[in-house]
XYZ file of C-alpha atoms in Angstrom:
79
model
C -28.776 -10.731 -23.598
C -28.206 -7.318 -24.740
C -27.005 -4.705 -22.386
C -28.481 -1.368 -22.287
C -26.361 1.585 -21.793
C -27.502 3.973 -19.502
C -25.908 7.142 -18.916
C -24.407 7.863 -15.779
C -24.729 9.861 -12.958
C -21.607 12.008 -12.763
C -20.237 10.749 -15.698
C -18.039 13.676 -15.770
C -15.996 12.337 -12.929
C -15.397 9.400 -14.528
C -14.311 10.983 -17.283
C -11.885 13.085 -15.196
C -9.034 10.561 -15.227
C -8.762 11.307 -18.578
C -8.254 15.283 -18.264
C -4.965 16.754 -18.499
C -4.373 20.204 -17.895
C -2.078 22.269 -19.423
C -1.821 24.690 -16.089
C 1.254 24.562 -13.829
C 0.750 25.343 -10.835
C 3.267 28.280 -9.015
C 6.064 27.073 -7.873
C 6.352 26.623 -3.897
C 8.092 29.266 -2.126
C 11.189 28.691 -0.303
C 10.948 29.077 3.850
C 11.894 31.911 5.680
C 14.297 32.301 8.201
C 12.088 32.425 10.898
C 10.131 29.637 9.433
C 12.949 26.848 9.102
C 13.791 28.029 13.343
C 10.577 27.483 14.246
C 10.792 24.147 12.103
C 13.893 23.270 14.170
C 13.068 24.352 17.520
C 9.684 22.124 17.017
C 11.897 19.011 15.965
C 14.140 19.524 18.945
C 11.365 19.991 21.517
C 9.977 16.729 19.954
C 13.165 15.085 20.965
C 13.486 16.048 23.619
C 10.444 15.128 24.735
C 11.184 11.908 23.819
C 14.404 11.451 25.989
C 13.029 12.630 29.022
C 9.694 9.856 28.493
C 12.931 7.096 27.833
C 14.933 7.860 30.473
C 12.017 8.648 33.166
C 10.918 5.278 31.664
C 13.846 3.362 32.287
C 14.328 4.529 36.149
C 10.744 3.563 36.637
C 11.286 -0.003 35.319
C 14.251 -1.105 37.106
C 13.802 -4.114 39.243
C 15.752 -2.785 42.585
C 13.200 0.331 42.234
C 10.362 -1.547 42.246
C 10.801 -3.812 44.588
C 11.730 -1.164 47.254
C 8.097 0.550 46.798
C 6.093 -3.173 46.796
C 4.437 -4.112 50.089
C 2.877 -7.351 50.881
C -1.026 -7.816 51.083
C -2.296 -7.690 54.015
C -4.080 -11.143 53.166
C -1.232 -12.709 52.658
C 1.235 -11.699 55.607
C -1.653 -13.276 58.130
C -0.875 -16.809 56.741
């Protein structure tokens, strides 16, 4: 069996693993003061955010809380 080689399509992306360029790119700039605050005030709003949903979680799943808002059926207090 001999195998027949085709060329193929887009060959030149294959062959792009190979390339190597010799261009750098820029260095990335530092962040600005303003920048980094808004980074921070983000983060902390994120955490916050995620205190409030633990603790407003935690109230809600106590067992004294819940059953002081449960009511029996209405079947069920008939029998």
């Amino acid at each position: 069996m001999s195998r027949r080689c085709e060329p193929v399509p887009f060959a030149f992306a294959a062959e792009a693993d190979r390339f190597r360029s010799n261009v750098t790119p820029p260095p990335r700039e530092a962040p600005g003061r303003t920048q980094r605050a808004a980074r921070s005030l983000v983060g902390l709003a994120a955490a916050a955010g995620l205190v409030a949903s633990l603790l407003l979680g935690v109230e809600a799943l106590q067992p004294e809380h819940a059953s002081a808002t449960s009511q029996p059926s209405g079947s069920s207090a008939g029998r």
